[in-house]
Amino acid sequence: MREIASTLEKSFLIGLRPEPNAPMGADALSQCLNMVPNGIGLVARPELVDLLDDAPAIRWPFPVLKSLSKGLFMFSKDALFKVVGGSISRIGSFSGVSGVEVADFGDTFLFADDKGYMYAEGSVIDLTSRGISFKACTNFKGQAFIANGRIPDGPALQGSTVVSGPNMVAWAKINSFDFTFGLDNEVGFAYMPWEGEVYALRTLGDSVIVYGNA
């Protein structure tokens, strides 16, 4: 039987077909395992390098990447990294968390899980030292909203008692992380109409959306 020679050079240069229903005879590959196309043909995939040296940091759901206004940041279970190009640098440490919620304020941002943290002026600050903790947070038009935690003092009419609870949502003074109640009526709090936890806070237009369980 006569053999028919065929050159597949163009297919290797094109790489994988752009859609599954490509026409018969299209100069593209349907599968390409452990190889990637480049200008001269197929080459082996580059070896992946683990940039994190602590094994617990790569367990689900870590590492967590957050694209914030001042760049790309990566969270491991107990450390904060700045990602620039193909390199990362550790810029802070904290006690272990199981997930990350972030409120972006530019040079400063809040992040939380079981505790509340703030990154400001190049360092990580544990806000529990100020009597503040939260598991959810967001930035609503320059005002910090936190939930599922505590703020140090309630309003004077309540005898300055600690405001806390899994279904509590509180907001700070505008353009500040101050939760001190005053006559300006900027600081406040509210308990959600359910007995479960608040899981997350998100902004939508002129509203703050509260996600939780009943």
Short mmCIF file of N, CA, C and O in Angstrom, two decimals, residues 81-153:
data_model
loop_
_atom_site.label_atom_id
_atom_site.label_comp_id
_atom_site.label_asym_id
_atom_site.label_seq_id
_atom_site.Cartn_x
_atom_site.Cartn_y
_atom_site.Cartn_z
N PHE A 81 2.13 38.78 51.18
CA PHE A 81 3.18 38.95 50.18
C PHE A 81 2.76 40.00 49.16
O PHE A 81 1.57 40.14 48.86
N LYS A 82 3.72 40.72 48.62
CA LYS A 82 3.49 41.62 47.48
C LYS A 82 4.04 40.93 46.24
O LYS A 82 5.19 40.44 46.24
N VAL A 83 3.23 40.86 45.20
CA VAL A 83 3.61 40.20 43.96
C VAL A 83 3.95 41.25 42.92
O VAL A 83 3.11 42.10 42.58
N VAL A 84 5.18 41.23 42.43
CA VAL A 84 5.63 42.17 41.40
C VAL A 84 6.30 41.36 40.30
O VAL A 84 7.34 40.73 40.51
N GLY A 85 5.69 41.37 39.10
CA GLY A 85 6.24 40.57 38.02
C GLY A 85 6.20 39.09 38.37
O GLY A 85 5.19 38.55 38.79
N GLY A 86 7.35 38.43 38.24
CA GLY A 86 7.43 37.02 38.56
C GLY A 86 8.01 36.74 39.92
O GLY A 86 8.40 35.60 40.21
N SER A 87 8.09 37.73 40.79
CA SER A 87 8.67 37.53 42.12
C SER A 87 7.70 37.99 43.20
O SER A 87 6.82 38.82 42.96
N ILE A 88 7.86 37.43 44.37
CA ILE A 88 7.05 37.84 45.51
C ILE A 88 7.96 38.17 46.67
O ILE A 88 9.08 37.66 46.77
N SER A 89 7.50 39.03 47.54
CA SER A 89 8.27 39.39 48.73
C SER A 89 7.34 39.44 49.92
O SER A 89 6.21 39.96 49.83
N ARG A 90 7.77 38.89 51.02
CA ARG A 90 6.97 38.88 52.24
C ARG A 90 6.97 40.27 52.86
O ARG A 90 8.03 40.87 53.08
N ILE A 91 5.78 40.80 53.14
CA ILE A 91 5.70 42.15 53.70
C ILE A 91 5.01 42.16 55.06
O ILE A 91 4.88 43.22 55.67
N GLY A 92 4.58 41.01 55.54
CA GLY A 92 3.95 40.98 56.85
C GLY A 92 3.57 39.59 57.27
O GLY A 92 3.45 38.68 56.44
N SER A 93 3.38 39.41 58.56
CA SER A 93 2.98 38.13 59.13
C SER A 93 1.84 38.34 60.11
O SER A 93 1.66 39.44 60.65
N PHE A 94 1.07 37.28 60.35
CA PHE A 94 -0.04 37.35 61.28
C PHE A 94 -0.35 35.94 61.73
O PHE A 94 0.17 34.96 61.18
N SER A 95 -1.22 35.82 62.74
CA SER A 95 -1.59 34.48 63.20
C SER A 95 -2.46 33.82 62.15
O SER A 95 -3.10 34.49 61.33
N GLY A 96 -2.49 32.51 62.14
CA GLY A 96 -3.12 31.76 61.06
C GLY A 96 -4.59 32.09 60.87
O GLY A 96 -5.34 32.31 61.83
N VAL A 97 -5.03 32.13 59.62
CA VAL A 97 -6.43 32.34 59.27
C VAL A 97 -6.87 31.21 58.34
O VAL A 97 -6.05 30.49 57.79
N SER A 98 -8.17 31.06 58.18
CA SER A 98 -8.68 30.00 57.31
C SER A 98 -9.26 30.54 56.01
O SER A 98 -9.63 29.78 55.14
N GLY A 99 -9.35 31.85 55.88
CA GLY A 99 -9.85 32.47 54.67
C GLY A 99 -9.57 33.96 54.73
O GLY A 99 -9.11 34.47 55.74
N VAL A 100 -9.84 34.68 53.65
CA VAL A 100 -9.48 36.10 53.61
C VAL A 100 -10.62 36.93 53.03
O VAL A 100 -11.12 36.64 51.95
N GLU A 101 -11.04 37.96 53.77
CA GLU A 101 -11.93 39.00 53.29
C GLU A 101 -11.14 40.30 53.32
O GLU A 101 -10.46 40.60 54.30
N VAL A 102 -11.23 41.11 52.26
CA VAL A 102 -10.41 42.31 52.13
C VAL A 102 -11.27 43.52 51.83
O VAL A 102 -12.22 43.45 51.04
N ALA A 103 -10.94 44.66 52.47
CA ALA A 103 -11.54 45.95 52.16
C ALA A 103 -10.42 46.89 51.73
O ALA A 103 -9.51 47.20 52.52
N ASP A 104 -10.46 47.33 50.49
CA ASP A 104 -9.37 48.09 49.88
C ASP A 104 -9.59 49.59 50.07
O ASP A 104 -10.60 50.14 49.65
N PHE A 105 -8.59 50.25 50.69
CA PHE A 105 -8.63 51.70 50.88
C PHE A 105 -7.39 52.36 50.28
O PHE A 105 -6.94 53.39 50.76
N GLY A 106 -6.80 51.75 49.27
CA GLY A 106 -5.61 52.33 48.64
C GLY A 106 -4.35 51.92 49.36
O GLY A 106 -3.99 50.74 49.39
N ASP A 107 -3.66 52.88 49.98
CA ASP A 107 -2.42 52.56 50.70
C ASP A 107 -2.67 51.69 51.92
O ASP A 107 -1.76 51.06 52.44
N THR A 108 -3.90 51.68 52.38
CA THR A 108 -4.28 50.89 53.55
C THR A 108 -5.40 49.93 53.16
O THR A 108 -6.25 50.27 52.34
N PHE A 109 -5.38 48.73 53.72
CA PHE A 109 -6.52 47.84 53.51
C PHE A 109 -6.73 46.98 54.74
O PHE A 109 -5.81 46.71 55.52
N LEU A 110 -7.98 46.61 54.94
CA LEU A 110 -8.36 45.70 56.01
C LEU A 110 -8.44 44.29 55.47
O LEU A 110 -8.81 44.08 54.32
N PHE A 111 -8.08 43.32 56.28
CA PHE A 111 -8.34 41.93 55.91
C PHE A 111 -8.63 41.14 57.17
O PHE A 111 -8.20 41.51 58.27
N ALA A 112 -9.39 40.09 57.01
CA ALA A 112 -9.90 39.42 58.20
C ALA A 112 -10.25 37.98 57.95
O ALA A 112 -10.44 37.55 56.81
N ASP A 113 -10.31 37.26 59.04
CA ASP A 113 -10.95 35.96 59.10
C ASP A 113 -11.50 35.84 60.51
O ASP A 113 -12.53 36.39 60.82
N ASP A 114 -10.79 35.19 61.41
CA ASP A 114 -11.24 35.11 62.80
C ASP A 114 -10.86 36.38 63.57
O ASP A 114 -11.46 36.69 64.59
N LYS A 115 -9.84 37.07 63.10
CA LYS A 115 -9.43 38.33 63.70
C LYS A 115 -9.55 39.43 62.67
O LYS A 115 -9.93 39.20 61.53
N GLY A 116 -9.22 40.65 63.08
CA GLY A 116 -9.22 41.76 62.15
C GLY A 116 -7.82 42.33 62.03
O GLY A 116 -7.13 42.55 63.04
N TYR A 117 -7.37 42.55 60.81
CA TYR A 117 -6.03 43.08 60.56
C TYR A 117 -6.12 44.29 59.64
O TYR A 117 -7.05 44.43 58.85
N MET A 118 -5.10 45.13 59.74
CA MET A 118 -4.98 46.27 58.84
C MET A 118 -3.55 46.35 58.34
O MET A 118 -2.61 46.22 59.13
N TYR A 119 -3.40 46.53 57.04
CA TYR A 119 -2.08 46.76 56.46
C TYR A 119 -1.94 48.25 56.21
O TYR A 119 -2.71 48.84 55.46
N ALA A 120 -0.96 48.87 56.86
CA ALA A 120 -0.76 50.31 56.73
C ALA A 120 0.70 50.64 56.96
O ALA A 120 1.35 50.07 57.84
N GLU A 121 1.23 51.54 56.13
CA GLU A 121 2.61 52.03 56.27
C GLU A 121 3.62 50.89 56.31
O GLU A 121 4.58 50.89 57.08
N GLY A 122 3.37 49.88 55.48
CA GLY A 122 4.34 48.80 55.32
C GLY A 122 4.31 47.73 56.37
O GLY A 122 5.23 46.89 56.42
N SER A 123 3.31 47.68 57.22
CA SER A 123 3.28 46.66 58.26
C SER A 123 1.85 46.19 58.50
O SER A 123 0.88 46.88 58.18
N VAL A 124 1.73 44.99 59.09
CA VAL A 124 0.44 44.41 59.43
C VAL A 124 0.13 44.72 60.89
O VAL A 124 0.96 44.48 61.77
N ILE A 125 -1.05 45.25 61.15
CA ILE A 125 -1.47 45.63 62.50
C ILE A 125 -2.62 44.74 62.93
O ILE A 125 -3.61 44.59 62.21
N ASP A 126 -2.47 44.12 64.09
CA ASP A 126 -3.52 43.28 64.66
C ASP A 126 -4.51 44.20 65.38
O ASP A 126 -4.19 44.79 66.41
N LEU A 127 -5.72 44.34 64.85
CA LEU A 127 -6.69 45.27 65.41
C LEU A 127 -7.34 44.78 66.69
O LEU A 127 -8.04 45.55 67.36
N THR A 128 -7.12 43.52 67.05
CA THR A 128 -7.68 43.04 68.31
C THR A 128 -7.07 43.77 69.49
O THR A 128 -7.67 43.86 70.56
N SER A 129 -5.87 44.33 69.30
CA SER A 129 -5.25 45.12 70.36
C SER A 129 -6.04 46.40 70.61
O SER A 129 -5.89 47.04 71.66
N ARG A 130 -6.86 46.81 69.66
CA ARG A 130 -7.72 47.99 69.81
C ARG A 130 -9.15 47.61 70.14
O ARG A 130 -10.05 48.45 70.12
N GLY A 131 -9.36 46.33 70.43
CA GLY A 131 -10.70 45.87 70.76
C GLY A 131 -11.59 45.66 69.55
O GLY A 131 -12.82 45.59 69.68
N ILE A 132 -11.00 45.54 68.35
CA ILE A 132 -11.77 45.38 67.12
C ILE A 132 -11.46 44.02 66.50
O ILE A 132 -10.29 43.64 66.35
N SER A 133 -12.49 43.29 66.16
CA SER A 133 -12.31 42.03 65.43
C SER A 133 -13.48 41.87 64.47
O SER A 133 -14.56 42.43 64.68
N PHE A 134 -13.26 41.13 63.40
CA PHE A 134 -14.30 40.93 62.40
C PHE A 134 -13.91 39.80 61.46
O PHE A 134 -12.75 39.49 61.29
N LYS A 135 -14.93 39.21 60.86
CA LYS A 135 -14.72 38.16 59.87
C LYS A 135 -15.10 38.61 58.46
O LYS A 135 -14.81 37.91 57.50
N ALA A 136 -15.76 39.75 58.34
CA ALA A 136 -16.16 40.28 57.04
C ALA A 136 -15.93 41.79 57.04
O ALA A 136 -16.05 42.43 58.08
N CYS A 137 -15.59 42.33 55.87
CA CYS A 137 -15.33 43.76 55.78
C CYS A 137 -15.49 44.23 54.35
O CYS A 137 -15.41 43.43 53.41
N THR A 138 -15.73 45.53 54.18
CA THR A 138 -15.81 46.13 52.85
C THR A 138 -15.60 47.63 52.95
O THR A 138 -15.70 48.21 54.04
N ASN A 139 -15.30 48.23 51.82
CA ASN A 139 -15.16 49.68 51.71
C ASN A 139 -16.38 50.23 51.00
O ASN A 139 -16.60 49.95 49.83
N PHE A 140 -17.18 51.01 51.71
CA PHE A 140 -18.37 51.62 51.11
C PHE A 140 -18.16 53.12 51.01
O PHE A 140 -18.30 53.85 51.97
N LYS A 141 -17.72 53.56 49.84
CA LYS A 141 -17.51 54.98 49.56
C LYS A 141 -16.60 55.64 50.60
O LYS A 141 -16.87 56.75 51.09
N GLY A 142 -15.50 54.94 50.94
CA GLY A 142 -14.53 55.48 51.88
C GLY A 142 -14.84 55.22 53.33
O GLY A 142 -14.10 55.68 54.21
N GLN A 143 -15.89 54.48 53.60
CA GLN A 143 -16.27 54.17 54.98
C GLN A 143 -16.10 52.67 55.21
O GLN A 143 -16.56 51.85 54.41
N ALA A 144 -15.43 52.33 56.30
CA ALA A 144 -15.16 50.92 56.61
C ALA A 144 -16.38 50.28 57.26
O ALA A 144 -16.89 50.79 58.27
N PHE A 145 -16.84 49.18 56.68
CA PHE A 145 -17.90 48.36 57.25
C PHE A 145 -17.28 47.03 57.67
O PHE A 145 -16.54 46.42 56.89
N ILE A 146 -17.58 46.59 58.87
CA ILE A 146 -17.11 45.29 59.35
C ILE A 146 -18.30 44.51 59.90
O ILE A 146 -19.35 45.09 60.21
N ALA A 147 -18.13 43.20 60.04
CA ALA A 147 -19.24 42.38 60.53
C ALA A 147 -18.71 41.12 61.19
O ALA A 147 -17.56 40.72 60.98
N ASN A 148 -19.60 40.49 61.98
CA ASN A 148 -19.29 39.23 62.64
C ASN A 148 -18.05 39.37 63.52
O ASN A 148 -17.05 38.71 63.32
N GLY A 149 -18.15 40.24 64.50
CA GLY A 149 -17.02 40.48 65.39
C GLY A 149 -17.41 41.39 66.52
O GLY A 149 -18.50 41.27 67.09
N ARG A 150 -16.54 42.38 66.78
CA ARG A 150 -16.82 43.30 67.88
C ARG A 150 -16.16 44.64 67.63
O ARG A 150 -15.16 44.74 66.91
N ILE A 151 -16.74 45.68 68.21
CA ILE A 151 -16.10 46.99 68.30
C ILE A 151 -16.02 47.33 69.77
O ILE A 151 -16.82 46.85 70.59
N PRO A 152 -15.05 48.16 70.17
CA PRO A 152 -14.72 48.27 71.60
C PRO A 152 -15.79 48.89 72.47
O PRO A 152 -15.99 48.45 73.60
N ASP A 153 -16.51 49.91 72.00
CA ASP A 153 -17.46 50.61 72.86
C ASP A 153 -18.75 50.90 72.10
O ASP A 153 -18.73 51.32 70.95
#
